[in-house]
Tab-separated table of C-alpha atoms in Angstrom:
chain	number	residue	atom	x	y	z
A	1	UNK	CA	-35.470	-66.327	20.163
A	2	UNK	CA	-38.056	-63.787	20.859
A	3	UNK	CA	-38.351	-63.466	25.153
A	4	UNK	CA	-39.857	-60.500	26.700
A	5	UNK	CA	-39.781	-59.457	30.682
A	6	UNK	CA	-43.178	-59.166	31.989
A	7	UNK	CA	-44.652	-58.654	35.271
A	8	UNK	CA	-46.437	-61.710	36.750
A	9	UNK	CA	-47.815	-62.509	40.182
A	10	UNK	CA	-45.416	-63.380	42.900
A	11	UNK	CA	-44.900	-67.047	43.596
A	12	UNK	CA	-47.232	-68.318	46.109
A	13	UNK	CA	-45.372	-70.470	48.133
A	14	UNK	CA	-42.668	-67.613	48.952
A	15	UNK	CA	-45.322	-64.523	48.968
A	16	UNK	CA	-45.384	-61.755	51.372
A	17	UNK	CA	-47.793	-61.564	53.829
A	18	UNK	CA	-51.548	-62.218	52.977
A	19	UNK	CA	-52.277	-58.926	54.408
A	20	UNK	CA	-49.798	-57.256	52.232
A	21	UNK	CA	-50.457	-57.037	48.253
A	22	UNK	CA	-48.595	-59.613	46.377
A	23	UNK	CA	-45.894	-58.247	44.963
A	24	UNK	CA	-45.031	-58.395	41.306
A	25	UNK	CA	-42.949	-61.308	40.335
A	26	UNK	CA	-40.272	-60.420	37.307
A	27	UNK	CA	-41.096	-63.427	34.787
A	28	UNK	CA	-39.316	-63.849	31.291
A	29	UNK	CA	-41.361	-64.581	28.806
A	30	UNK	CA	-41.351	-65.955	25.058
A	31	UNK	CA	-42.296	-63.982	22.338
A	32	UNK	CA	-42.346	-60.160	22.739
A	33	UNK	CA	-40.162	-57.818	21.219
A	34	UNK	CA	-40.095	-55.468	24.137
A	35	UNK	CA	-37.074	-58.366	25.719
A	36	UNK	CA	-34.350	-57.465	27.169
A	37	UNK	CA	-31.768	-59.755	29.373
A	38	UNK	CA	-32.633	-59.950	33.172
A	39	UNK	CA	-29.943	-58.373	34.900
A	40	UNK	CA	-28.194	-60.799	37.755
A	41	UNK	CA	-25.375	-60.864	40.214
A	42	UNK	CA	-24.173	-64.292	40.787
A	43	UNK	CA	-22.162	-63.876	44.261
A	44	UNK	CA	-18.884	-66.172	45.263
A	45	UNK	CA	-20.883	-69.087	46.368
A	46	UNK	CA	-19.466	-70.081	49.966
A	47	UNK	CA	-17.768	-73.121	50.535
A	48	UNK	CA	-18.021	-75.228	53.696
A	49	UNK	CA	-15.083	-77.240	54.989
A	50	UNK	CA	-13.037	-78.713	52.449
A	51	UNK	CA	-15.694	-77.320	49.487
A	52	UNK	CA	-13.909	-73.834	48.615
A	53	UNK	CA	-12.469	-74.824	45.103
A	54	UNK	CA	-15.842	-76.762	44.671
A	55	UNK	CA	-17.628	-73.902	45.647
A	56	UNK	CA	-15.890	-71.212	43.189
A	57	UNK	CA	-15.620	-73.476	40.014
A	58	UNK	CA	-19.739	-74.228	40.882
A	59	UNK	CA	-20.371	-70.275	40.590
A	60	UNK	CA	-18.240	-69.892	37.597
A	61	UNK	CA	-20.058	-72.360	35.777
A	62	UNK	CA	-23.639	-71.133	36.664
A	63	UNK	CA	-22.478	-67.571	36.061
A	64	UNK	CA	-21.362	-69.178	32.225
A	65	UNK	CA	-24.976	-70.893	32.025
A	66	UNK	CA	-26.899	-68.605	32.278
A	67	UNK	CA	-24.520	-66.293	29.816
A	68	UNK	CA	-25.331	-69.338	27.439
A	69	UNK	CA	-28.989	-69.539	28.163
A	70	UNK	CA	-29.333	-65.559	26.818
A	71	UNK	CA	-31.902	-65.084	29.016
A	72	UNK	CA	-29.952	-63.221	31.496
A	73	UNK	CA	-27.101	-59.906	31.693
A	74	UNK	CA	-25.259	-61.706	34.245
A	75	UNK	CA	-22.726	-59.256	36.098
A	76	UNK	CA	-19.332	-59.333	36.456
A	77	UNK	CA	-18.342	-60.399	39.709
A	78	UNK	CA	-15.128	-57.998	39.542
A	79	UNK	CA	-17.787	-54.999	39.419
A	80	UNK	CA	-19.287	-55.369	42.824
A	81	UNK	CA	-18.075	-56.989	46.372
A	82	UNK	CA	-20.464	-58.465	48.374
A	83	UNK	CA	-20.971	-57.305	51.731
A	84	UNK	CA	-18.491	-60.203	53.754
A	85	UNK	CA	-21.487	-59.556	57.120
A	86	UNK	CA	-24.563	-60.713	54.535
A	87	UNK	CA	-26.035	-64.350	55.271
A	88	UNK	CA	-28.658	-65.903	53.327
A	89	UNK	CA	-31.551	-64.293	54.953
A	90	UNK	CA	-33.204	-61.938	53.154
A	91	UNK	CA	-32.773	-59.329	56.292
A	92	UNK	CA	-29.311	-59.741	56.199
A	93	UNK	CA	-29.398	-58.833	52.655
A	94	UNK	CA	-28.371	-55.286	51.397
A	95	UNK	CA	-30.683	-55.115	48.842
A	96	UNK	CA	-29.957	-51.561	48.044
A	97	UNK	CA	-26.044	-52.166	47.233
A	98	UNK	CA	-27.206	-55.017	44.746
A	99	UNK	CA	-29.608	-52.847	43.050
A	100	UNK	CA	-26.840	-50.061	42.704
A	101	UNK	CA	-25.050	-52.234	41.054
A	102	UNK	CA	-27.469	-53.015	38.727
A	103	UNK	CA	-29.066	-56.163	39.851
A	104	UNK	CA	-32.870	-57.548	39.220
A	105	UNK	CA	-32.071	-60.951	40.083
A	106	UNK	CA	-29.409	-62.444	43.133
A	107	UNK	CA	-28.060	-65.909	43.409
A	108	UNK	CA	-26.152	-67.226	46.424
A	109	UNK	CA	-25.467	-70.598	47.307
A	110	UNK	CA	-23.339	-72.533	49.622
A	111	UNK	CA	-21.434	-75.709	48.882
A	112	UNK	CA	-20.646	-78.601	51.172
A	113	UNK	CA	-19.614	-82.365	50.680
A	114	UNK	CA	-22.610	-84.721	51.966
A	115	UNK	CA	-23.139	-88.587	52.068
A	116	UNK	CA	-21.635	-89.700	48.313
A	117	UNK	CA	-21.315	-86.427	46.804
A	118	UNK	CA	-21.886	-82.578	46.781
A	119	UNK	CA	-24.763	-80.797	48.077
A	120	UNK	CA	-25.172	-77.056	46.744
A	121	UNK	CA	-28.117	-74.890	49.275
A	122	UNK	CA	-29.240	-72.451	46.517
A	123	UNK	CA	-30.906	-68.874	47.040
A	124	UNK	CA	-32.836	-66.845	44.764
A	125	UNK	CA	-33.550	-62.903	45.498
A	126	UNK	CA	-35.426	-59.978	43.627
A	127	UNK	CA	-33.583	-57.556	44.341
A	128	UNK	CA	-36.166	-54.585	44.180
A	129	UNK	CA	-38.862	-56.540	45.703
A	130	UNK	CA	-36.286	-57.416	48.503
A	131	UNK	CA	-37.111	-60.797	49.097
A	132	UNK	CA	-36.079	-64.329	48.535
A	133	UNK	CA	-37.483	-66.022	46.493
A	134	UNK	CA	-36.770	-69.635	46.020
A	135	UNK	CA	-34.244	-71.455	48.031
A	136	UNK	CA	-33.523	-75.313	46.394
A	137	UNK	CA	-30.909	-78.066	48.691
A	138	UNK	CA	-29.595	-79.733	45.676
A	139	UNK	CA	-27.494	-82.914	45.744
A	140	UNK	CA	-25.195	-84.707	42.931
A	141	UNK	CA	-23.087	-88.118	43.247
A	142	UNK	CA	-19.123	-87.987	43.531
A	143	UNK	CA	-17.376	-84.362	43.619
A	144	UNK	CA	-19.067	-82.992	40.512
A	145	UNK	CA	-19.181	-79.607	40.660
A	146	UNK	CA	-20.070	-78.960	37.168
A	147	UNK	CA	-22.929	-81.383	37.728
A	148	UNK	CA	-24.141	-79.185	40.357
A	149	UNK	CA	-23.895	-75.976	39.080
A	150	UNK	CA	-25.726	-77.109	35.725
A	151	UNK	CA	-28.327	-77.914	38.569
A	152	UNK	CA	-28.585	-74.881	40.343
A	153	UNK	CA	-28.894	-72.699	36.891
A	154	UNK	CA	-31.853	-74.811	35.516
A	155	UNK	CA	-33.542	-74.240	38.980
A	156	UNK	CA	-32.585	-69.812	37.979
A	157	UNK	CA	-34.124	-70.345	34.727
A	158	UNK	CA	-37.200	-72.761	35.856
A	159	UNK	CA	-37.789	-69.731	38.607
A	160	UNK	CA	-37.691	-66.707	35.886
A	161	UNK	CA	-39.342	-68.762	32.419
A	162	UNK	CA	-41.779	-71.426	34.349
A	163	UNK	CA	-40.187	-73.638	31.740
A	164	UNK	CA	-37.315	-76.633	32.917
A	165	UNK	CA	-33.874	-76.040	32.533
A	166	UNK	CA	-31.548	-77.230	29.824
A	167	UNK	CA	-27.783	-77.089	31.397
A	168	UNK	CA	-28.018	-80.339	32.930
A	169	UNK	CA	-28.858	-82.072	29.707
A	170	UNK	CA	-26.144	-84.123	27.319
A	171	UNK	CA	-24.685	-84.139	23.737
A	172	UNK	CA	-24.066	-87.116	22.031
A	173	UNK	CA	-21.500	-87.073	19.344
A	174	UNK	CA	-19.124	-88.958	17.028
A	175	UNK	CA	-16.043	-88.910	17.541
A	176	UNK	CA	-13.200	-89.694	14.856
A	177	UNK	CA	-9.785	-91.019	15.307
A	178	UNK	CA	-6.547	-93.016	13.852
A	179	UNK	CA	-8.712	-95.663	12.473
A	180	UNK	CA	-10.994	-95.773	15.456
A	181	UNK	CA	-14.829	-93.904	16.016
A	182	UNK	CA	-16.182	-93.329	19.175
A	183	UNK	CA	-19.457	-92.428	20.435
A	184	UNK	CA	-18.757	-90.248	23.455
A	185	UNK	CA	-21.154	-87.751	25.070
A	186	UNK	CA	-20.403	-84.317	27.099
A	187	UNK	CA	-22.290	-81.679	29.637
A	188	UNK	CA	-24.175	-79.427	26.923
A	189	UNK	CA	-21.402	-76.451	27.570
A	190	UNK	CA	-18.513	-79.081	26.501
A	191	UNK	CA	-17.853	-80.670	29.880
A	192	UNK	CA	-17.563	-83.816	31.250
A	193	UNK	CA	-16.814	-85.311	28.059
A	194	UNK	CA	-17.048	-89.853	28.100
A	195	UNK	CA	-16.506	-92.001	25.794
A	196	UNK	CA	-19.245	-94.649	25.671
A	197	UNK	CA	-17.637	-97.152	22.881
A	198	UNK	CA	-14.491	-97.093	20.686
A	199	UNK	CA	-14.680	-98.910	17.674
A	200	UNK	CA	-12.451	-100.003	14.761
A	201	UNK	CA	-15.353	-99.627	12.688
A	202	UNK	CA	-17.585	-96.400	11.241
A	203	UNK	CA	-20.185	-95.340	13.967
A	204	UNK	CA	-22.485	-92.346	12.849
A	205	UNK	CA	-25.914	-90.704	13.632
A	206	UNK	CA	-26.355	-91.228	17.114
A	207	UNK	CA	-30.025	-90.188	18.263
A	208	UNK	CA	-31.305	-90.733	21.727
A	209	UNK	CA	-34.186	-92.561	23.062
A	210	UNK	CA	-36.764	-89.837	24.477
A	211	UNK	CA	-36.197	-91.091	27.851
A	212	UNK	CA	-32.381	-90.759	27.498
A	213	UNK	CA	-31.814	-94.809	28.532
A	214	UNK	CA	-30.388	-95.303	25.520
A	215	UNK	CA	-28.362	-94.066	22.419
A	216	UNK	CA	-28.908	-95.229	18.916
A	217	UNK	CA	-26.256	-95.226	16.292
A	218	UNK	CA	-25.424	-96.797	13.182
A	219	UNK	CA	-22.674	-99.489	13.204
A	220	UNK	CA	-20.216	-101.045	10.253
A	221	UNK	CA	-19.065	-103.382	12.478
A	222	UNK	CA	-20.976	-106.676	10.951
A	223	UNK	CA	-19.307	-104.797	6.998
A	224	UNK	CA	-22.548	-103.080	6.273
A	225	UNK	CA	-24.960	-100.042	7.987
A	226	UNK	CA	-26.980	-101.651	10.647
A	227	UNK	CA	-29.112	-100.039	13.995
A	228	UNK	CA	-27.499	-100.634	17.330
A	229	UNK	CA	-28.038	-99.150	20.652
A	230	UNK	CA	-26.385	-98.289	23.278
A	231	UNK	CA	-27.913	-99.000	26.896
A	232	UNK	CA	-26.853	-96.850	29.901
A	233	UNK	CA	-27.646	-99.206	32.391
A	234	UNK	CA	-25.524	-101.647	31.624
A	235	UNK	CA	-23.481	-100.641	29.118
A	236	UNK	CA	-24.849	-102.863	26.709
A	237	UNK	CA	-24.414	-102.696	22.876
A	238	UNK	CA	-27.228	-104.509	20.758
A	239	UNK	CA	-28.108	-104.981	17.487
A	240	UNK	CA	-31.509	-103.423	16.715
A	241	UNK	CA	-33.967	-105.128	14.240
A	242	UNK	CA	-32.993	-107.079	10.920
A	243	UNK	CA	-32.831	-104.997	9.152
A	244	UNK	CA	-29.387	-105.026	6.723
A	245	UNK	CA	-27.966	-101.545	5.230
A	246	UNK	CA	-29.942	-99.454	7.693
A	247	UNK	CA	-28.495	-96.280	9.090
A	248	UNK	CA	-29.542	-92.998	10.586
A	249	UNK	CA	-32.541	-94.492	12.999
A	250	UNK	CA	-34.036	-91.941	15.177
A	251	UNK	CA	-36.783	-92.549	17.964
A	252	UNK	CA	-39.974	-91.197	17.773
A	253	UNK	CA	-40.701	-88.290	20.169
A	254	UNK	CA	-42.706	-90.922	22.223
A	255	UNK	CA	-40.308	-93.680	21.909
A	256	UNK	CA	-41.900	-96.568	20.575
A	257	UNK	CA	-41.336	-96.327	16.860
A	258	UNK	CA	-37.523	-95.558	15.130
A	259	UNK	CA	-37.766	-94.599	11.547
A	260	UNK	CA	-34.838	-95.062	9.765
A	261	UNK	CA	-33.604	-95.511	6.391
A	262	UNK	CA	-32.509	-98.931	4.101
A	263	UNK	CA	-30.279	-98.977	1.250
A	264	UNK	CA	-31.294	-101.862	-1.252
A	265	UNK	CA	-29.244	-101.552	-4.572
A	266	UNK	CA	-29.756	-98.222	-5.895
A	267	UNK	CA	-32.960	-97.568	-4.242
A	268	UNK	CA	-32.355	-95.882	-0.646
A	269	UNK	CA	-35.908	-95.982	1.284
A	270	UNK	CA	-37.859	-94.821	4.696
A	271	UNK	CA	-38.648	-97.512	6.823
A	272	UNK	CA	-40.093	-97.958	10.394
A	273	UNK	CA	-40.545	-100.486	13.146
A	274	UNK	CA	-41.518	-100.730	16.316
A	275	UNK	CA	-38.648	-99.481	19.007
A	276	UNK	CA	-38.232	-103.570	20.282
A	277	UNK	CA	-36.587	-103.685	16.441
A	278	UNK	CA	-39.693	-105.950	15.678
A	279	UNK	CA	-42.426	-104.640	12.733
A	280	UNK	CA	-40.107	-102.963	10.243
A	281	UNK	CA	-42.433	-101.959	7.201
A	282	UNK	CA	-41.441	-99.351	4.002
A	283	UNK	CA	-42.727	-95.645	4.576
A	284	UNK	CA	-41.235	-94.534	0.855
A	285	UNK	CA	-40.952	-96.372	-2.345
A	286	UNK	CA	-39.606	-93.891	-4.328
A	287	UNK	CA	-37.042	-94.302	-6.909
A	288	UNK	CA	-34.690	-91.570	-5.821
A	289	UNK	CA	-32.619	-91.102	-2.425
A	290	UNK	CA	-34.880	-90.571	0.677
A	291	UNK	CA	-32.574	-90.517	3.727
A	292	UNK	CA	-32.532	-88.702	7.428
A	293	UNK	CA	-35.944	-88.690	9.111
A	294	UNK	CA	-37.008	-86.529	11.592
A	295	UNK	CA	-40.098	-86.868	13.686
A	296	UNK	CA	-42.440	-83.830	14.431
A	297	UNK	CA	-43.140	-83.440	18.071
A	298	UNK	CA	-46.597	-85.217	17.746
A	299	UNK	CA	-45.460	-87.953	16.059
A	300	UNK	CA	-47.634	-87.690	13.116
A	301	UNK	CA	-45.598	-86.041	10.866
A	302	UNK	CA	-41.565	-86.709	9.591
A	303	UNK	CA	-39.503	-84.372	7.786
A	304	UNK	CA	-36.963	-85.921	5.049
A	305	UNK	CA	-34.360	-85.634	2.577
A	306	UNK	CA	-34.887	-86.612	-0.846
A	307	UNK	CA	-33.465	-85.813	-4.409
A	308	UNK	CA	-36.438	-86.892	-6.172
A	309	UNK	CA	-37.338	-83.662	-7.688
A	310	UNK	CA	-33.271	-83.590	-9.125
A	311	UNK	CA	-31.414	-82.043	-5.911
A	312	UNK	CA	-31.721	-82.345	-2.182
A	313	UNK	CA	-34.235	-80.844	-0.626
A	314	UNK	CA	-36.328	-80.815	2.571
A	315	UNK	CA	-39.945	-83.014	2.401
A	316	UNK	CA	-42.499	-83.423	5.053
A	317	UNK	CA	-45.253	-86.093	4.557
A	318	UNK	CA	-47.049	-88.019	7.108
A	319	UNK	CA	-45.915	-90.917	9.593
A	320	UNK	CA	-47.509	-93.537	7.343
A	321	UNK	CA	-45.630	-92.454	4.515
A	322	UNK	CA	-48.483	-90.602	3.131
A	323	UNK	CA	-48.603	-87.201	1.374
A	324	UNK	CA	-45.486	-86.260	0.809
A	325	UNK	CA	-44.560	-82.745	-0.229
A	326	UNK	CA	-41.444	-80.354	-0.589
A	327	UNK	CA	-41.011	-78.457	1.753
A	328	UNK	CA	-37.545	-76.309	0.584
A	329	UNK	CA	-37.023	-74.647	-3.019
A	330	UNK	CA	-34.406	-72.416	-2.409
A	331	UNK	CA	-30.732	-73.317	-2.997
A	332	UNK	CA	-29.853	-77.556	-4.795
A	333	UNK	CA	-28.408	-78.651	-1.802
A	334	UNK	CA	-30.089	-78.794	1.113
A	335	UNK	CA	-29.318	-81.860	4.033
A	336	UNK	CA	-29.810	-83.010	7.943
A	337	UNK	CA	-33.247	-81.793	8.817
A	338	UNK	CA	-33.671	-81.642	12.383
A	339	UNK	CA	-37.416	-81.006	13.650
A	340	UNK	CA	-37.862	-78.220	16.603
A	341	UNK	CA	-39.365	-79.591	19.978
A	342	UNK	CA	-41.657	-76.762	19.944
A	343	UNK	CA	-42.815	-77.918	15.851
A	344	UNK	CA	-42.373	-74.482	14.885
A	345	UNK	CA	-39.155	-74.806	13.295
A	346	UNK	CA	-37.172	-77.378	11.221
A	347	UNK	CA	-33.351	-76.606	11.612
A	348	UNK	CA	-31.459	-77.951	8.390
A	349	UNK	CA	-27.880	-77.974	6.670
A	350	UNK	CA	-27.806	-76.337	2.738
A	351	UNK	CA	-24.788	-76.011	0.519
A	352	UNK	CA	-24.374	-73.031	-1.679
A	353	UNK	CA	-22.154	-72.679	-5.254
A	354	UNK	CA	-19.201	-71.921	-3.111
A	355	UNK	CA	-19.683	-75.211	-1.476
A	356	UNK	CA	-20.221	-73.924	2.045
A	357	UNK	CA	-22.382	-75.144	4.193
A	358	UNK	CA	-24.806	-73.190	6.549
A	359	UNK	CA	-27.483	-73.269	8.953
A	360	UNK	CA	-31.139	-72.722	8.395
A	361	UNK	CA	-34.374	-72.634	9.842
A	362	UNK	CA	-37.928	-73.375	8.219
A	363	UNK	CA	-41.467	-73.303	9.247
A	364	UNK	CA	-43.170	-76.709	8.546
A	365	UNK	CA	-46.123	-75.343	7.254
A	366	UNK	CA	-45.635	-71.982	5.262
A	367	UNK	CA	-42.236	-72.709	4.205
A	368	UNK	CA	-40.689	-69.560	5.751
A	369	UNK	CA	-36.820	-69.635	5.970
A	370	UNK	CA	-34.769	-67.639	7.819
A	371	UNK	CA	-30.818	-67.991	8.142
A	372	UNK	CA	-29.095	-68.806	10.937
A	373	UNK	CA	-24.880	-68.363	9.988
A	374	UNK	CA	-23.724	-66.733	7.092
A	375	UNK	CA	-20.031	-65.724	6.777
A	376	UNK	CA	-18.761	-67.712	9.211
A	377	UNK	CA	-16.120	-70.374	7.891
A	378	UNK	CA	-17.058	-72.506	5.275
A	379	UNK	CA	-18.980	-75.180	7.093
A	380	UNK	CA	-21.791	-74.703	9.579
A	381	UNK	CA	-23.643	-77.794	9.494
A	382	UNK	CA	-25.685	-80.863	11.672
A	383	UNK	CA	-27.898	-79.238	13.449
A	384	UNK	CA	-29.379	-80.086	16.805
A	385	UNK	CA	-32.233	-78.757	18.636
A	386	UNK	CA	-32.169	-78.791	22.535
A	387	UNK	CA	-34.910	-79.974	24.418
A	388	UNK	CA	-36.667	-76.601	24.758
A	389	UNK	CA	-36.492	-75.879	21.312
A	390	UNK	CA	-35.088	-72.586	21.896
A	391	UNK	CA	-31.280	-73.512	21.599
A	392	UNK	CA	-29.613	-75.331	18.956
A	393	UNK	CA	-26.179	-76.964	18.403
A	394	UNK	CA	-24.272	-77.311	15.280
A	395	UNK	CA	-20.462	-77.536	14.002
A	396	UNK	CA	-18.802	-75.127	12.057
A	397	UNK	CA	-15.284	-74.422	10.972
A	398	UNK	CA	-15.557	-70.292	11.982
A	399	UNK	CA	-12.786	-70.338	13.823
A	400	UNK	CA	-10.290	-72.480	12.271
A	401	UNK	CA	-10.806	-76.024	13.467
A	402	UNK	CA	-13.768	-77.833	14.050
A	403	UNK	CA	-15.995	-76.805	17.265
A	404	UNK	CA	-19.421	-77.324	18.320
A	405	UNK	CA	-21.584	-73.895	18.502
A	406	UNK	CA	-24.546	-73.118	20.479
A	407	UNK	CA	-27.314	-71.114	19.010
A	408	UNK	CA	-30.681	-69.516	19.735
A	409	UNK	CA	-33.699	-70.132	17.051
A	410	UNK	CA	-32.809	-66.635	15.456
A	411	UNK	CA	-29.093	-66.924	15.405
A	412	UNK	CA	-28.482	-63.674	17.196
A	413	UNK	CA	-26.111	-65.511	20.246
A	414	UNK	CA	-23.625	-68.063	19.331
A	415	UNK	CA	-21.115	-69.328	21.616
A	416	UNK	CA	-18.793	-71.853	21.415
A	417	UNK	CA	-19.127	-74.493	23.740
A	418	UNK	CA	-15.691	-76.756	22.345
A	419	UNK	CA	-12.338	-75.228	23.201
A	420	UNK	CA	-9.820	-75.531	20.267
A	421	UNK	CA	-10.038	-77.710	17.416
A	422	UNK	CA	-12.204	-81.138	17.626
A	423	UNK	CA	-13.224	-83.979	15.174
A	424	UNK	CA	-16.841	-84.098	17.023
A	425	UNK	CA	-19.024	-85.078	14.469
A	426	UNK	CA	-23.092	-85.230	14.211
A	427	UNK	CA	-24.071	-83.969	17.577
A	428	UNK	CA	-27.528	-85.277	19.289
A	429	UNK	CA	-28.660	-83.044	22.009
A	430	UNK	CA	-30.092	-85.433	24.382
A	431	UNK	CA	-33.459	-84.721	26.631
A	432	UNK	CA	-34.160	-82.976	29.511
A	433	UNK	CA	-32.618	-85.013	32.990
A	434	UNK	CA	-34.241	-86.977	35.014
C-alpha cells in the first residue's frame, strides 16, 4: 500500500472562525510515494465509575488498530505522561507538550457504562493546528470493550483517509477438530472469537453475503458437497439451491447471484443461480477442472481456477461465462484467487518445486505480479481481501503453527493477528459494519 500525507482543507463542521483562514487539515492519502506514518499519541482513556479496566483495555486496543491499519506511528504511551489538569477541551489542552513529544494527531476518550452497554465519548486533536477536531459519543451492547475500541479507531481512520474504517469488521473461518468442523467467526485482530455451528461433518469455504446477514459454506452433511447458509438473525442453517456436489459458492459483490462450482463425474464446472438458490445455469463446459470463483467488484467479470491448459492457473472471463482467458503463466501451481474490492488486484495462492505455498498479487488486466511472502515457513496461503482492499488476510506456517496474518497490498507490514498455534482454516473477511 502506497499512502501519502497531504495537506487538505480543514473540516468544515469543526473549522476555525470564518474570519480566520481555514487551517490546513493533515489528510492521508493513497498513492504517493512521499508517505510516511502519521504520528499519534493515544492517551489513557478515562474511565467513569466502575469503567477503569474498560477504559484501559479500550485504549490498548485502539492504540493496536491503528498499529495494524499502518497508517499511523502510534506512540508509546510509556514515552510521554499526560498532563493529569488537561480535560477534553481544546484550551485545556497542552498542545505544545504533545507536539514535543512528537505528536501530529491526539486521541482521548472517556468510557462509561450507559443503558445496555458501553458508551466511549471520543476526541480527535491536531496537535500543531491546536484544535479538536472531531469528537464522536459512541455506544456498543453488553460490556464490550473491544467492540468499542474497534469503533472509536475506524472513526481515527475515517477522520485522517475520508475512507470507512475496517477494525470493526469480522473473519469468518473454518475451524477443524477431533472429528468435528466448525464455522466460527472473530473481531478482524483475532478477538471475540464464536462459534456459529459445530458439525460432525466437513464444512469449508465460507463466503459472506455482501450485506453480512448471512454466511455461506459448503456442507457434507447430506454425504456429498452441497451450498448452505448460515443466517444471523436467527441462527438458521439452510440448504441453498439443488444443486448436488456443489461447493465453494460465493455471493456476488451485489448479492443477488452466487457462483459456485459442480462436480459431475470427472467434469468439475462453473455454475450460477440466483442468491434465492433458484436459476442455477452452467457458466463453463470445459473438460478440465474449473473450481473457486471470484467476482470482480462490478460484477461483470469472475476470476477462476482451471487446469485446462495442463496445470493450475489463474483465468478471468466474463460473468456469462464468456471469453475466458489466462490470466497467470508463471509457476504450475497456482490456487484460491481472491478478487481486490478496489479491482486492482487479484490476491492468489501458488506452489513452487519445493512445495511451498505463497502469496501473490496480480493485476486483472496486464497480468503484473508482484509477491507478497517469500521465506516465510512453508505455507502462506488463502487469501482474503478486507473490505477496503488495502489489507489482506492469509495463513501461514512462519512461525511454527498455524496463524492467521494480516497484510497490506504490497506485503511490506504483516502482523499476526492469531496468538499461538490454530487449525483456522480458509478465512473470509467479512464487510464493512453496519
Amino acid at each position: 500500500m502506497i499512502v501519502r500525507r497531504a495537506l487538505a482543507l480543514a473540516a468544515l463542521a469543526l473549522a476555525a472562525s470564518p474570519a480566520l483562514a481555514a487551517p490546513e487539515r493533515p489528510t492521508i492519502v493513497v498513492g504517493s510515494p512521499d508517505f510516511r506514518p502519521l504520528p499519534i499519541a493515544v492517551a489513557a482513556f478515562q474511565g467513569e465509575g466502575d469503567a477503569g479496566a474498560a477504559a484501559t483495555q479500550t485504549a490498548e486496543v485502539v492504540r493496536a488498530d491503528l498499529v495494524l491499519s499502518g497508517l499511523f506511528d502510534v506512540l508509546d504511551p510509556r514515552g510521554f505522561l499526560a498532563d493529569p489538569a488537561e480535560g477534553f477541551a481544546a484550551p485545556s489542552i497542552r498542545f505544545a507538550r504533545w507536539a514535543d513529544v512528537g505528536a501530529d494527531g491526539l486521541a482521548k476518550a472517556r468510557v462509561r457504562r450507559g443503558p445496555g452497554g458501553l458508551e466511549g465519548e471520543l476526541h480527535l486533536y491536531e496537535v500543531r493546528a491546536g484544535r479538536e477536531v472531531l469528537v464522536k459519543l459512541l455506544r456498543v451492547d453488553g460490556a464490550d470493550a473491544r467492540s468499542l475500541a474497534h469503533r472509536m479507531a475506524d472513526e481515527i481512520v475515517r477522520y485522517y483517509t475520508r475512507e470507512p474504517g475496517i477494525f470493526a469488521t469480522r473473519i469468518a473461518a473454518i475451524r477443524r477438530g477431533r472429528g468435528t468442523w466448525e464455522l466460527v467467526t472473530q473481531d478482524m485482530d483475532g478477538g471475540n472469537q464464536q462459534v456459529l455451528l459445530s458439525e460432525r461433518s466437513i464444512l469449508m469455504s465460507p463466503a459472506w453475503r455482501p450485506d453480512g446477514r448471512e454466511i455461506l459454506v459448503t456442507s457434507y452433511r447430506s454425504g456429498r458437497p452441497e451450498l448452505w447458509a448460515y443466517r444471523f438473525s436467527d441462527r438458521a442453517f439452510r440448504p441453498l439451491g439443488r444443486q448436488r456436489n456443489a461447493f465453494g459458492g460465493v455471493y456476488s459483490p451485489d448479492g443477488s447471484r452466487i457462483a459456485f462450482t459442480v462436480s459431475e463425474g470427472n467434469v468439475t464446472d462453473l455454475w450460477v443461480m440466483s442468491a434465492d438458490g433458484s436459476g442455477a445455469r452452467k457458466l463453463t463446459s470445459d473438460p478440465a477442472i474449473d473450481v473457486s470463483p471470484t467476482w470482480s467488484p462490478d460484477g461483470r467479470r469472475i476470476a477462476f481456477v482451471s487446469d485446462r491448459s495442463g496445470t493450475p492457473q489463474i483465468y478471468v472471463m466474463g460473468a456469462d461465462g464468456s471469453g475466458a482467458r489466462r490470466l497467470t503463466f508463471q509457476g504450475n501451481y497456482n490456487q484460491t484467487p481472491q478478487w481486490s474490492p478496489r479491482g486492482d488486484l487479484i490476491a492468489f495462492t501458488a506452489r513452487d518445486e519445493r512445495k511451498v505455498f505463497d502469496v501473490f498479487v496480480v493485476a486483472p488486466d496486464s497480468g503484473a505480479i508482484s509477491r507478497i511472502t517469500q521465506d516465510q515457513g512453508r505455507t502462506n496461503e488463502e487469501p482474503s481481501w478486507a473490505p477496503n482492499g488495502r489489507l489482506m488476510i492469509f495463513r501461514t506456517d512462519r512461525n511454527g503453527g498455524i496463524q492467521l496474518v494480516v497484510s497490506d497490498a504490497r506485503g511490506d507490514r504483516q502482523t499476526p493477528v492469531t496468538s499461538g498455534k490454530t487449525d483456522l482454516a480458509a478465512p473470509a473477511w467479512g464487510p464493512l459494519a453496519p
